[in-house]
The first five atom37 places (N, CA, C, CB, O) and aatype in JSON, in Angstrom:
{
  "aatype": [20, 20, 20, 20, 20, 20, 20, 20, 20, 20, 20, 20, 20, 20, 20, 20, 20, 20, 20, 20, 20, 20, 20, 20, 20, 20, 20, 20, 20, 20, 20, 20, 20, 20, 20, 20, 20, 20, 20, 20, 20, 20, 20, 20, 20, 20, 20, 20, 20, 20, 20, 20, 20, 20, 20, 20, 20, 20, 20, 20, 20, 20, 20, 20, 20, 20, 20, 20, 20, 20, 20, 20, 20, 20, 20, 20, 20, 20, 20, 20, 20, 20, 20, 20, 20, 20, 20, 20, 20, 20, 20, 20, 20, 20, 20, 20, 20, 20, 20, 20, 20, 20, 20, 20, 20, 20, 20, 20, 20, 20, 20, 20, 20, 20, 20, 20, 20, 20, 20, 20, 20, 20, 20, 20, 20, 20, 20, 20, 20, 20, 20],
  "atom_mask": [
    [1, 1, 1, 1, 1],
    [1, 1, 1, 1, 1],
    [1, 1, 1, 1, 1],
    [1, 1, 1, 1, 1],
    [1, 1, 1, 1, 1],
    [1, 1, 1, 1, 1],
    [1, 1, 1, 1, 1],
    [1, 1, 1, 1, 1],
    [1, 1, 1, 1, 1],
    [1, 1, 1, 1, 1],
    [1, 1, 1, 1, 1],
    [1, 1, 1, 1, 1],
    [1, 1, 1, 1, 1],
    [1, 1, 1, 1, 1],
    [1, 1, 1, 1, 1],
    [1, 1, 1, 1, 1],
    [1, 1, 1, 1, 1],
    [1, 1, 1, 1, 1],
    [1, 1, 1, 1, 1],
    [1, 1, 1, 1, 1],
    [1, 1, 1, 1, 1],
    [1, 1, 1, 1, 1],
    [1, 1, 1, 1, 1],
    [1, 1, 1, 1, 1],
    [1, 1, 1, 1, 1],
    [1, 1, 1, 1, 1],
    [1, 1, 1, 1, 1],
    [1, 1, 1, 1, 1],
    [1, 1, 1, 1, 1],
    [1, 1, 1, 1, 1],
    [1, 1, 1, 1, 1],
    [1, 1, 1, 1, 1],
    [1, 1, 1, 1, 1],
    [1, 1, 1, 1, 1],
    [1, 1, 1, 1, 1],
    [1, 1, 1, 1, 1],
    [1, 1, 1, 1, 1],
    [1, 1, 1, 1, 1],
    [1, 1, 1, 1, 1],
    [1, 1, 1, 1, 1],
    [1, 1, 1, 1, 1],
    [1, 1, 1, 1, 1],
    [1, 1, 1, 1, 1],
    [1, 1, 1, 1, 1],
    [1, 1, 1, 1, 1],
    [1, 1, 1, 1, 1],
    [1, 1, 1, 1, 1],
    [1, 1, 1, 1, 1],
    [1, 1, 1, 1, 1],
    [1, 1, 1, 1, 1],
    [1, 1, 1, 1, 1],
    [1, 1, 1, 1, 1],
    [1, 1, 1, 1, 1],
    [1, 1, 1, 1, 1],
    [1, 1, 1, 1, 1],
    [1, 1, 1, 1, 1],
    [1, 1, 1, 1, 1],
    [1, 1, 1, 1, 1],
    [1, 1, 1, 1, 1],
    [1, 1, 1, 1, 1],
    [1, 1, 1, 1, 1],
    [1, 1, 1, 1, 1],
    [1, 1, 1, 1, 1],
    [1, 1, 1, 1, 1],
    [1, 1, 1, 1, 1],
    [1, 1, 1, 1, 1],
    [1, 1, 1, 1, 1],
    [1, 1, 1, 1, 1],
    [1, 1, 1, 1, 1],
    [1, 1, 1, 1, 1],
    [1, 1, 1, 1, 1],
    [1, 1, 1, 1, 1],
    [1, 1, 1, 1, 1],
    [1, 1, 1, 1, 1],
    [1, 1, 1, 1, 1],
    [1, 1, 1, 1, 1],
    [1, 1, 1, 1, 1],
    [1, 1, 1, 1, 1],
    [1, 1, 1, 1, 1],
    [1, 1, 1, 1, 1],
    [1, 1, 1, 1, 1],
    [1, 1, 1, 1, 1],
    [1, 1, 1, 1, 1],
    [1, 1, 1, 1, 1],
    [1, 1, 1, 1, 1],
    [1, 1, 1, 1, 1],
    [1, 1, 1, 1, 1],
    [1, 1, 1, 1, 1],
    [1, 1, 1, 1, 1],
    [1, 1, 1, 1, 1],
    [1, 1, 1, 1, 1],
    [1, 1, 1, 1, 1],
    [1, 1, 1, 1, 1],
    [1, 1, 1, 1, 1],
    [1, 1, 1, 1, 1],
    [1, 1, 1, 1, 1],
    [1, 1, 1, 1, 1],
    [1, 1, 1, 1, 1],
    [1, 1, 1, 1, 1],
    [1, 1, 1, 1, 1],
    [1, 1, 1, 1, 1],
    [1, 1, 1, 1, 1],
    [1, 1, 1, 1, 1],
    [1, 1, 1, 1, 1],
    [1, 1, 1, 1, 1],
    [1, 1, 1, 1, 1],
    [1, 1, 1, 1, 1],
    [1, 1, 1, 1, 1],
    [1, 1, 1, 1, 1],
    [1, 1, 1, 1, 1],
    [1, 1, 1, 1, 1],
    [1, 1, 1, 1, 1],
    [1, 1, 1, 1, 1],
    [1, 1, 1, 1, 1],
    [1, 1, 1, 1, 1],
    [1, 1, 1, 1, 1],
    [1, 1, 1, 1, 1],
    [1, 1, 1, 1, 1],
    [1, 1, 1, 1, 1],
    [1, 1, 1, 1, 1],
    [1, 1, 1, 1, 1],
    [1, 1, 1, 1, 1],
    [1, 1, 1, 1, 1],
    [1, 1, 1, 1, 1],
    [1, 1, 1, 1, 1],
    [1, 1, 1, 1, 1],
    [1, 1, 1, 1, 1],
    [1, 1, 1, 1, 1],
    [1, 1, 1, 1, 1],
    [1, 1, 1, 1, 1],
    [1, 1, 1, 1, 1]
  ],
  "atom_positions": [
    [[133.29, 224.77, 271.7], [132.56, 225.69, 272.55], [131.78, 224.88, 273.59], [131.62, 226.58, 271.7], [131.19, 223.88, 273.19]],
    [[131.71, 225.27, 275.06], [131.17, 224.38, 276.27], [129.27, 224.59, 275.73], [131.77, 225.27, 278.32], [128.61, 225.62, 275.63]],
    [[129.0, 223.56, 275.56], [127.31, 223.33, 275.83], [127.45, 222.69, 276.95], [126.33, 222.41, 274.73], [128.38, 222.04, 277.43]],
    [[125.45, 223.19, 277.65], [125.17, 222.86, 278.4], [124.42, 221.03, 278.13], [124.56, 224.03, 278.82], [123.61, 220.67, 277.28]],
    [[125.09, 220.21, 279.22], [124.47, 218.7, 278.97], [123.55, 219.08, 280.15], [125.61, 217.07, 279.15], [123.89, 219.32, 281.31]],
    [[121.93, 219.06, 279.43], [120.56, 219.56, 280.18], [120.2, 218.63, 281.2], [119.27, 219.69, 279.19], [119.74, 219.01, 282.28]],
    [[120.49, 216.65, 280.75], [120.62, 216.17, 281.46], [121.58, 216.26, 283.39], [120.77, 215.6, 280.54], [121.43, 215.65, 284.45]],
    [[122.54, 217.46, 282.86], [123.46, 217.28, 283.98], [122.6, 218.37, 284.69], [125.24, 217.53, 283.74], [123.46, 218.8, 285.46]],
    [[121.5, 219.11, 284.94], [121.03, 219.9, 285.66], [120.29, 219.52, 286.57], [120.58, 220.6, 285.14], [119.23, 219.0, 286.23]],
    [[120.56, 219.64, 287.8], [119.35, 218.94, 289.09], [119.66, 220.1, 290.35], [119.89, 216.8, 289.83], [120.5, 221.0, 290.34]],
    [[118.68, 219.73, 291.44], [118.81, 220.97, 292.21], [119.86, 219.81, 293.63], [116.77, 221.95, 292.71], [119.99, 218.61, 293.4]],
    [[120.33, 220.31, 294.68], [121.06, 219.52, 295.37], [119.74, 219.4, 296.58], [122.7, 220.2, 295.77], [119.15, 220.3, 297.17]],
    [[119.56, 217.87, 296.68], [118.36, 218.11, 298.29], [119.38, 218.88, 299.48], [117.68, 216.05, 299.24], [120.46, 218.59, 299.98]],
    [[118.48, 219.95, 299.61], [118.96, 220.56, 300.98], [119.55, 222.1, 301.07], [120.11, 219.62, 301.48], [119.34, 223.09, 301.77]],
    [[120.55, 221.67, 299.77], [121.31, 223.38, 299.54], [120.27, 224.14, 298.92], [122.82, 223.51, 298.37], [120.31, 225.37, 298.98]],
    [[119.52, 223.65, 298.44], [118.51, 225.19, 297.38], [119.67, 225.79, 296.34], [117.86, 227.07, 298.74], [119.72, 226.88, 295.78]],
    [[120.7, 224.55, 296.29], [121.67, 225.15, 294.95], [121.06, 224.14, 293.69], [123.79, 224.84, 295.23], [120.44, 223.1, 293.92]],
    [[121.3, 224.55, 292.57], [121.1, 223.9, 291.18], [122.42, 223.83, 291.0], [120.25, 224.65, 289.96], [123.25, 224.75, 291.02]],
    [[122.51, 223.14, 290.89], [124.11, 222.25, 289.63], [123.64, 222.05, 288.04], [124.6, 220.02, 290.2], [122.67, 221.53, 287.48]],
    [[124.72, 222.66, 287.67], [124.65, 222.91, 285.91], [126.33, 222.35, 285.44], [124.35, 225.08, 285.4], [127.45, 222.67, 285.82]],
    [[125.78, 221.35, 284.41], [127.07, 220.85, 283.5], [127.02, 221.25, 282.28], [127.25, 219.42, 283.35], [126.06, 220.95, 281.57]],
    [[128.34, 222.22, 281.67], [128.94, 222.11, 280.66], [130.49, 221.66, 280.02], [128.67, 222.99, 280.48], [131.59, 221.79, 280.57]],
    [[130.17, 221.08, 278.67], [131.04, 220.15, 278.33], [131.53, 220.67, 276.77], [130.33, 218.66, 278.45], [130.87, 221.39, 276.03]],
    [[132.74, 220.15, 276.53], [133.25, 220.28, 275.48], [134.52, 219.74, 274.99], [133.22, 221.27, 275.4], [135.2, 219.49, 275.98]],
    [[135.03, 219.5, 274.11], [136.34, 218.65, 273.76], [137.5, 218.34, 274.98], [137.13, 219.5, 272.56], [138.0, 217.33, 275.46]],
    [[137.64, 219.95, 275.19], [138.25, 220.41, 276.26], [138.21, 219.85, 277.58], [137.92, 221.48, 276.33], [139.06, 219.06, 277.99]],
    [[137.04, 220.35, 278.39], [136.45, 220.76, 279.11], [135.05, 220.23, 280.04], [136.43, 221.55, 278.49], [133.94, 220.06, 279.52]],
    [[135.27, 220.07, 281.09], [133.97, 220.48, 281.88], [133.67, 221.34, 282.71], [133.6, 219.76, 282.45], [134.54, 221.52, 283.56]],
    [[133.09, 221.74, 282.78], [132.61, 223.25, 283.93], [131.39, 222.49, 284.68], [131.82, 225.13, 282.9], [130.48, 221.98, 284.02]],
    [[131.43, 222.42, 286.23], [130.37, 222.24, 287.14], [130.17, 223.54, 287.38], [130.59, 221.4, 288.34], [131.14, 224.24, 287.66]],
    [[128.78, 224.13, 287.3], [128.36, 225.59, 288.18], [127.26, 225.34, 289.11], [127.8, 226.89, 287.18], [126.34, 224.66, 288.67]],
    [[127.17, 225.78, 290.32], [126.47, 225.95, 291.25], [125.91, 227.02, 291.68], [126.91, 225.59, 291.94], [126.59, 227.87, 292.25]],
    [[124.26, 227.21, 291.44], [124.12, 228.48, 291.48], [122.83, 228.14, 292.42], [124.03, 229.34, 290.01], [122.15, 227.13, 292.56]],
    [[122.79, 229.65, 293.11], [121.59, 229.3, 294.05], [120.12, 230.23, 293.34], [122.07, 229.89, 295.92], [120.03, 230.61, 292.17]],
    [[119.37, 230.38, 294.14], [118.0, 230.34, 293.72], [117.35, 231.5, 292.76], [117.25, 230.29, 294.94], [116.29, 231.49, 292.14]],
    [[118.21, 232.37, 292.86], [118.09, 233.57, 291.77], [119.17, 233.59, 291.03], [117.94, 234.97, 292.3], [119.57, 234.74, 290.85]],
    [[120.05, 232.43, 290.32], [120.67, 231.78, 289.66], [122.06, 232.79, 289.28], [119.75, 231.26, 288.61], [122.61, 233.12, 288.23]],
    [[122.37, 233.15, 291.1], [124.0, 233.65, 291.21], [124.83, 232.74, 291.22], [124.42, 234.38, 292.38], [124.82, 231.92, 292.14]],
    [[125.74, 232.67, 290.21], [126.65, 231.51, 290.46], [127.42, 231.42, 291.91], [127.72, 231.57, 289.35], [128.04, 232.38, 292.36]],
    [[127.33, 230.29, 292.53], [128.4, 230.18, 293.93], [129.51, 229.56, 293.76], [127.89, 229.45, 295.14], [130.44, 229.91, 294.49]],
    [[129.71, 228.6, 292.9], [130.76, 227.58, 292.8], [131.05, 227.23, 291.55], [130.46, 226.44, 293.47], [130.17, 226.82, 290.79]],
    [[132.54, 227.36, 291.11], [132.66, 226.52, 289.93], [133.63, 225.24, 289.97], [133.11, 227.41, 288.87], [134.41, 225.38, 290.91]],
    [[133.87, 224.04, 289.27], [134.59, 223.43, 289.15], [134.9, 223.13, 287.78], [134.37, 222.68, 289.84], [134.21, 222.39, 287.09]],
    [[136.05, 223.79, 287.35], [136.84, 223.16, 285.95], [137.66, 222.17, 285.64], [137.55, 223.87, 285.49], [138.89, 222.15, 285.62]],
    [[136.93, 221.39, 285.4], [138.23, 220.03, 284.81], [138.63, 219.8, 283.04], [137.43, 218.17, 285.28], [137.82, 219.84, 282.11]],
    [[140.01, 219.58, 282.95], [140.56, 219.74, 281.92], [141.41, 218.4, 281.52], [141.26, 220.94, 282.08], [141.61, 217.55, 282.39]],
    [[141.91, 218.23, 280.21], [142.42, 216.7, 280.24], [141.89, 215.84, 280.94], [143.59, 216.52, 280.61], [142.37, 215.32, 281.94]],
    [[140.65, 215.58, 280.34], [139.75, 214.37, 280.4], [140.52, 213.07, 280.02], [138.51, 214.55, 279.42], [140.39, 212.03, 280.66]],
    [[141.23, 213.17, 279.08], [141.83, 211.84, 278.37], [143.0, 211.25, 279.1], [142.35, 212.14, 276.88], [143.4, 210.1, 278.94]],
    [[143.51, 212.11, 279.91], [144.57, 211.9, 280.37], [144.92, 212.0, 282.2], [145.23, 212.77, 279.54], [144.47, 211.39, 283.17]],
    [[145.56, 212.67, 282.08], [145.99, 213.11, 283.64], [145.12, 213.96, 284.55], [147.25, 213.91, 283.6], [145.7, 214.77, 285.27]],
    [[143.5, 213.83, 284.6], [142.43, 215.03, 284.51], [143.39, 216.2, 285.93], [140.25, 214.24, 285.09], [143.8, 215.95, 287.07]],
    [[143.39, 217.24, 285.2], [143.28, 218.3, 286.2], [141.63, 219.1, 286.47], [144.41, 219.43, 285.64], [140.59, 218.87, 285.86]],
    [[141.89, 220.15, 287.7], [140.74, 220.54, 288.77], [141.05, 221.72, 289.38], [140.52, 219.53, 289.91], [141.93, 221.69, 290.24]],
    [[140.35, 223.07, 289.05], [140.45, 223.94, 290.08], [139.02, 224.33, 290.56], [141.27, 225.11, 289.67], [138.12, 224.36, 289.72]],
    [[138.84, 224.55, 291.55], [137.62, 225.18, 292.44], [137.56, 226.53, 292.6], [137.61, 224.73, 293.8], [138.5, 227.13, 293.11]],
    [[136.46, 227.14, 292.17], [136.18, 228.66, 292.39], [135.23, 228.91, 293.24], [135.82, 229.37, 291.26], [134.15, 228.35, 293.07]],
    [[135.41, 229.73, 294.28], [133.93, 229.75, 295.35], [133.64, 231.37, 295.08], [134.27, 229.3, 297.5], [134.55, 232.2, 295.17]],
    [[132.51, 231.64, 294.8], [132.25, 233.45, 294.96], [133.3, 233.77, 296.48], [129.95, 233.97, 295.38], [134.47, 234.15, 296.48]],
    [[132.37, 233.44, 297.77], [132.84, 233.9, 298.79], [134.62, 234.28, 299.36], [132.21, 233.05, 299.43], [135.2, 235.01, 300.16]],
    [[134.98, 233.08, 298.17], [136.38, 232.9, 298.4], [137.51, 232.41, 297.92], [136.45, 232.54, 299.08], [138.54, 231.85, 298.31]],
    [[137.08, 232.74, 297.1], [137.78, 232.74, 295.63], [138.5, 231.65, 294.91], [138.71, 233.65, 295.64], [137.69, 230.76, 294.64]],
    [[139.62, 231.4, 294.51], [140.47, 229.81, 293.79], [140.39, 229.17, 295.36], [142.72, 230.0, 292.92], [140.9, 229.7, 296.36]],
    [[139.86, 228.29, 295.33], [140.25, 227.4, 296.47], [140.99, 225.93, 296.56], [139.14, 227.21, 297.0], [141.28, 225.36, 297.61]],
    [[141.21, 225.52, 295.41], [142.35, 224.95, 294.94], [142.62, 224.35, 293.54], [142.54, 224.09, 295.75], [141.78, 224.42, 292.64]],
    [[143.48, 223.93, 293.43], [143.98, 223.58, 291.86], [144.94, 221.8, 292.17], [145.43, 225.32, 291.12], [145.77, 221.62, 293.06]],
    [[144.57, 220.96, 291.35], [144.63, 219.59, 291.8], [145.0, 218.86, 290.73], [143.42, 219.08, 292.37], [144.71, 219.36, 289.64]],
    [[145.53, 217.86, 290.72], [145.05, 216.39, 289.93], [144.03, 215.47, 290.14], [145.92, 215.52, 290.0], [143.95, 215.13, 291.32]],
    [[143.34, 215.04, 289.5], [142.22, 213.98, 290.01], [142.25, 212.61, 289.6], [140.91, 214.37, 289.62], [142.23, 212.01, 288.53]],
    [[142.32, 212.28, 291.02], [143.03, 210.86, 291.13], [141.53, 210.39, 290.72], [143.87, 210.25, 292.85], [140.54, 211.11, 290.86]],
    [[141.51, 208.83, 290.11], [140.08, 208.34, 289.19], [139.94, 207.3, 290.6], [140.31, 207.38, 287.08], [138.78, 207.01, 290.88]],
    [[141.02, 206.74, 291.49], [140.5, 205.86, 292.35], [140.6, 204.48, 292.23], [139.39, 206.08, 292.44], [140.81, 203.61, 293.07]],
    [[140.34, 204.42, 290.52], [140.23, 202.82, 289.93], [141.26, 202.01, 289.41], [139.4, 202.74, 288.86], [141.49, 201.71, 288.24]],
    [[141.79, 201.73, 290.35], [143.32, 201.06, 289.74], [142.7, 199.49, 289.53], [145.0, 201.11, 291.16], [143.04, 198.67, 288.67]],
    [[141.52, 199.33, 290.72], [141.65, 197.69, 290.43], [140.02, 197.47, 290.24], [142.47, 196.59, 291.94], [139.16, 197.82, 291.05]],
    [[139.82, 196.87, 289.11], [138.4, 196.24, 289.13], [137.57, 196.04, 290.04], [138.39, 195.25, 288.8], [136.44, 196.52, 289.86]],
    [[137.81, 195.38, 291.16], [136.89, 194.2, 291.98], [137.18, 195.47, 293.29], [137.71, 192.01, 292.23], [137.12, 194.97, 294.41]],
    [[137.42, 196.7, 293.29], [136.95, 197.7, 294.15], [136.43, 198.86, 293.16], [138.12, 198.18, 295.2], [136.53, 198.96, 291.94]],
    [[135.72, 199.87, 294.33], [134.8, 200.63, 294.01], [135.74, 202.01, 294.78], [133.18, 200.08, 294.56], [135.27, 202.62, 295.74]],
    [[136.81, 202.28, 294.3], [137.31, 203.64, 294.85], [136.96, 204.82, 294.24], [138.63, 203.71, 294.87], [136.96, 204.89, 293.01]],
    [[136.57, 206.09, 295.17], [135.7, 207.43, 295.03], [137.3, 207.91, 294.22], [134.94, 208.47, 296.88], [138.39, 207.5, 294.62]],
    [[137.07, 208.94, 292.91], [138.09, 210.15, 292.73], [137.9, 210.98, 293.78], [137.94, 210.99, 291.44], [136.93, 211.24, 294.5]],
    [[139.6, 211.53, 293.68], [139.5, 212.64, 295.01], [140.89, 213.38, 294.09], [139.86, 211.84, 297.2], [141.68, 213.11, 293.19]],
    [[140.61, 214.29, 294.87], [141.52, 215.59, 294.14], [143.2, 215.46, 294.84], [140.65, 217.48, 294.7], [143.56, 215.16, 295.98]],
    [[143.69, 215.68, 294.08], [145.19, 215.56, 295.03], [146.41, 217.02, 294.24], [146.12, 213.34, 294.63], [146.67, 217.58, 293.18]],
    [[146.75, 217.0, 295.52], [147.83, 218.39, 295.23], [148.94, 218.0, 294.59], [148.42, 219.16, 296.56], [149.6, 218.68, 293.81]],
    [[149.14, 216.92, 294.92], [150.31, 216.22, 294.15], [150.6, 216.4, 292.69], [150.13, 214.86, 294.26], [149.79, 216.6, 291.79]],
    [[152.28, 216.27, 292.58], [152.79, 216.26, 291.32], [151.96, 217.64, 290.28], [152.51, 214.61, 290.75], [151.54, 217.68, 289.13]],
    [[152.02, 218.43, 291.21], [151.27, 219.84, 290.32], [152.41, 220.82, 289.66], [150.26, 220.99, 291.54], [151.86, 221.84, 289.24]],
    [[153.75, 220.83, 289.45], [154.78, 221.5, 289.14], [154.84, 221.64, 288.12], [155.72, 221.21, 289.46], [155.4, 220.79, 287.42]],
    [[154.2, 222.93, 287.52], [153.64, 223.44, 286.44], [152.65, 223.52, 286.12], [153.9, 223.16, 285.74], [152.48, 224.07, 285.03]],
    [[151.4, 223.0, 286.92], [149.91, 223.19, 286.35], [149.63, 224.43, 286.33], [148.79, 222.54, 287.1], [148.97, 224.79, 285.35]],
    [[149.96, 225.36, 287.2], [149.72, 226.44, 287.24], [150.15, 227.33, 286.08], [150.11, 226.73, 288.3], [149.59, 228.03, 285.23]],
    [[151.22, 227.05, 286.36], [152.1, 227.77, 284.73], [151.39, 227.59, 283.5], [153.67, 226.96, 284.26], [151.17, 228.44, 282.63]],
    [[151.12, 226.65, 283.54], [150.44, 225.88, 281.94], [149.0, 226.99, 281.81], [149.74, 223.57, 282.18], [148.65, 227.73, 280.89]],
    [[148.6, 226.8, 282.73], [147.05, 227.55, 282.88], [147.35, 229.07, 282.46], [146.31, 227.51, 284.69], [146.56, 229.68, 281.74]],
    [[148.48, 229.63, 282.93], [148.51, 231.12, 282.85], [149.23, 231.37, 281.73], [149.08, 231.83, 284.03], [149.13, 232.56, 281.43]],
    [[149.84, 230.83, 281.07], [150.85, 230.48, 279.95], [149.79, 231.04, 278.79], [151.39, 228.6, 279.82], [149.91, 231.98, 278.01]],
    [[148.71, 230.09, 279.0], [147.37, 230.43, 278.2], [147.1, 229.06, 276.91], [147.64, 232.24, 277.33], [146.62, 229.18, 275.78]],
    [[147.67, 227.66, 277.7], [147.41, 226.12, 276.75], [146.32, 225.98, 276.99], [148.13, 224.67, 277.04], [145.57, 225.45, 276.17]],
    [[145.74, 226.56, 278.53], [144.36, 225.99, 278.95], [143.24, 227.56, 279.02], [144.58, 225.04, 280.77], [142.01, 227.61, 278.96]],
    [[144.27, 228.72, 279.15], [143.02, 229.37, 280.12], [142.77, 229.91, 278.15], [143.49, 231.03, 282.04], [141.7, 230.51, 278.0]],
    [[143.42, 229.79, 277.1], [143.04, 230.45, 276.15], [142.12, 229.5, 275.07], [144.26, 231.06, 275.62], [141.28, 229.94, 274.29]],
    [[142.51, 228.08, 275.25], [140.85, 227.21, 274.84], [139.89, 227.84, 276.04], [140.88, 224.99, 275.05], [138.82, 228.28, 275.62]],
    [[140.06, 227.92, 277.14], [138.97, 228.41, 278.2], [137.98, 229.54, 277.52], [139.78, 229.11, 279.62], [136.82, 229.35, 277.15]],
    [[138.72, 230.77, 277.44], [138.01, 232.17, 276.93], [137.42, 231.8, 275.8], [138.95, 233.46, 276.63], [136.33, 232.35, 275.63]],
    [[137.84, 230.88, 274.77], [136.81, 230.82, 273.36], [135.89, 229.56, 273.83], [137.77, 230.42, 271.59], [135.06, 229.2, 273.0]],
    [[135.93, 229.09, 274.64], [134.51, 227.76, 274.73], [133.67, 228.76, 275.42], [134.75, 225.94, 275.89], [132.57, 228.98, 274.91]],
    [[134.11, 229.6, 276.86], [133.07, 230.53, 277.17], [132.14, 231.25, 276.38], [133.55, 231.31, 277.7], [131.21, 231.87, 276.88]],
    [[132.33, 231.19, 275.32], [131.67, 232.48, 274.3], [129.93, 232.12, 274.38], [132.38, 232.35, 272.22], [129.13, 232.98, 274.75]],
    [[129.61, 231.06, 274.08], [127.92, 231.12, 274.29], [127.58, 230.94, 275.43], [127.07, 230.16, 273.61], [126.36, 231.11, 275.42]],
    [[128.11, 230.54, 277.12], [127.77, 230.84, 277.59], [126.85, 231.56, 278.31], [128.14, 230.72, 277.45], [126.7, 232.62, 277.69]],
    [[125.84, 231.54, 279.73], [125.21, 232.68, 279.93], [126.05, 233.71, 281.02], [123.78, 232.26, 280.39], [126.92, 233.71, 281.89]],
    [[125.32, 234.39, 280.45], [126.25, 235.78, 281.34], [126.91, 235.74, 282.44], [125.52, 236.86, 281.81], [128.09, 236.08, 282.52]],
    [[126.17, 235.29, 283.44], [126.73, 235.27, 284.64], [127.57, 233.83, 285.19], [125.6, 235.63, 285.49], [127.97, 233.46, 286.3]],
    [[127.6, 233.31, 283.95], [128.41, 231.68, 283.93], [129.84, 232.22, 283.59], [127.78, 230.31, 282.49], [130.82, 231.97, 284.28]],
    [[129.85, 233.19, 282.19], [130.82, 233.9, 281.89], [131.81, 234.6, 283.14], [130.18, 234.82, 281.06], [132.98, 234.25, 283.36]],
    [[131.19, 235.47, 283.76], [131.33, 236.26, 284.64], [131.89, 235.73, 285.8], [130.3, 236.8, 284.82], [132.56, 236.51, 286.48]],
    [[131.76, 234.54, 286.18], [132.09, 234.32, 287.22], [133.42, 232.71, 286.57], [130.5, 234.12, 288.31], [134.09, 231.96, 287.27]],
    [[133.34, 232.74, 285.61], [134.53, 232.0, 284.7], [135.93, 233.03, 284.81], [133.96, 231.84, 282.81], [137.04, 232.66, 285.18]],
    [[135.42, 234.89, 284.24], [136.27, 235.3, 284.52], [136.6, 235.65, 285.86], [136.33, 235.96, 283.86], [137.77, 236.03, 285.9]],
    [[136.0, 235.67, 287.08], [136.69, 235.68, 288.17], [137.41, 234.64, 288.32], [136.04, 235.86, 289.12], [138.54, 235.01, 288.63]],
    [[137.34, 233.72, 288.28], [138.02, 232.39, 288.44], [139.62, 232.43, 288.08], [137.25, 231.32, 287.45], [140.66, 232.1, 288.65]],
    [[139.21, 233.12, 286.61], [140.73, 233.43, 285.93], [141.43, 234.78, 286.3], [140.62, 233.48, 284.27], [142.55, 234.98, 285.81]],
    [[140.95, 235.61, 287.01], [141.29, 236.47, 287.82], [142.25, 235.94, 289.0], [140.13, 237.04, 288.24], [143.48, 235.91, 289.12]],
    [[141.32, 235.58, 289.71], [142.14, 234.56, 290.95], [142.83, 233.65, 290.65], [141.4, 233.83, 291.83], [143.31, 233.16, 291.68]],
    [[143.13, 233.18, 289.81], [144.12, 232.25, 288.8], [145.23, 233.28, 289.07], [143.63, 231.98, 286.88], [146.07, 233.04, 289.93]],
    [[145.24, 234.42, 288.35], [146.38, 235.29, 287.7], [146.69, 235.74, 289.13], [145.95, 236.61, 286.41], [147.91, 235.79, 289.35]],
    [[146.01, 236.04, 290.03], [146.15, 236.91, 291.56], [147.25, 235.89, 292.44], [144.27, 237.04, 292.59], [148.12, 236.03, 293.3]],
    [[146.76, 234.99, 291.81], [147.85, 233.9, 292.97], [149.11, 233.21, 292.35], [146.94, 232.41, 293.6], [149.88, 232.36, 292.8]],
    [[149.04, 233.79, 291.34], [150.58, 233.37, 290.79], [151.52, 233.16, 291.21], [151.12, 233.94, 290.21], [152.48, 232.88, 290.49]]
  ]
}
């Protein structure tokens, strides 16, 4: 089940958004919520151990993409940023709607707060919408 790591909570200088991390075997969920703590943004990453995948949820506008995340660090003696890549995605989608990922998803949501929930299931809404 995703707990919140309390440590991962800070506000962003400038946006008047709070960023909230939850974590779990699975799973991480970034949420971004602004000042009367509407969620605006989510980011789900999955297969931590491995090949990490990434989709982005915006309230305003819904799945805004679904990725691999490149780690950057192939070589020691540089300092390369992860960045999301579209690449080699032939089947991520499937997998997600299949229900390997979005059905650990629905049972880590369960303690969640409400409107973390809520805007998890839009996410998986717009998941299913863009099939």
């Amino acid at each position: 089940m995703l707990q919140e790591i309390r440590s991962g909570r800070w506000q962003e200088a400038g946006s008047g958004l709070w960023r909230r991390w939850f974590q779990d075997d699975d799973f991480d969920l970034f949420v971004w919520e602004d000042g009367e703590g509407r969620v605006v943004t989510l980011q789900l990453a999955w297969n931590r151990q491995g090949a990490e995948r990434l989709v982005l949820w915006e309230r305003d506008r819904g799945c805004r993409g679904l990725g691999v995340v490149d780690q950057g660090e192939r070589d020691p003696s540089r300092n390369h940023s992860p960045v999301l890549s579209e690449e080699n995605l032939s089947g991520e989608k499937e997998e997600m709607l299949q229900g390997r990922v979005l059905g650990k998803l629905r049972s880590g949501c369960a303690g969640l707060p409400e409107g973390v929930r809520q805007a998890v299931g839009a996410l998986l809404e717009a998941v299913n919408s863009n099939r």
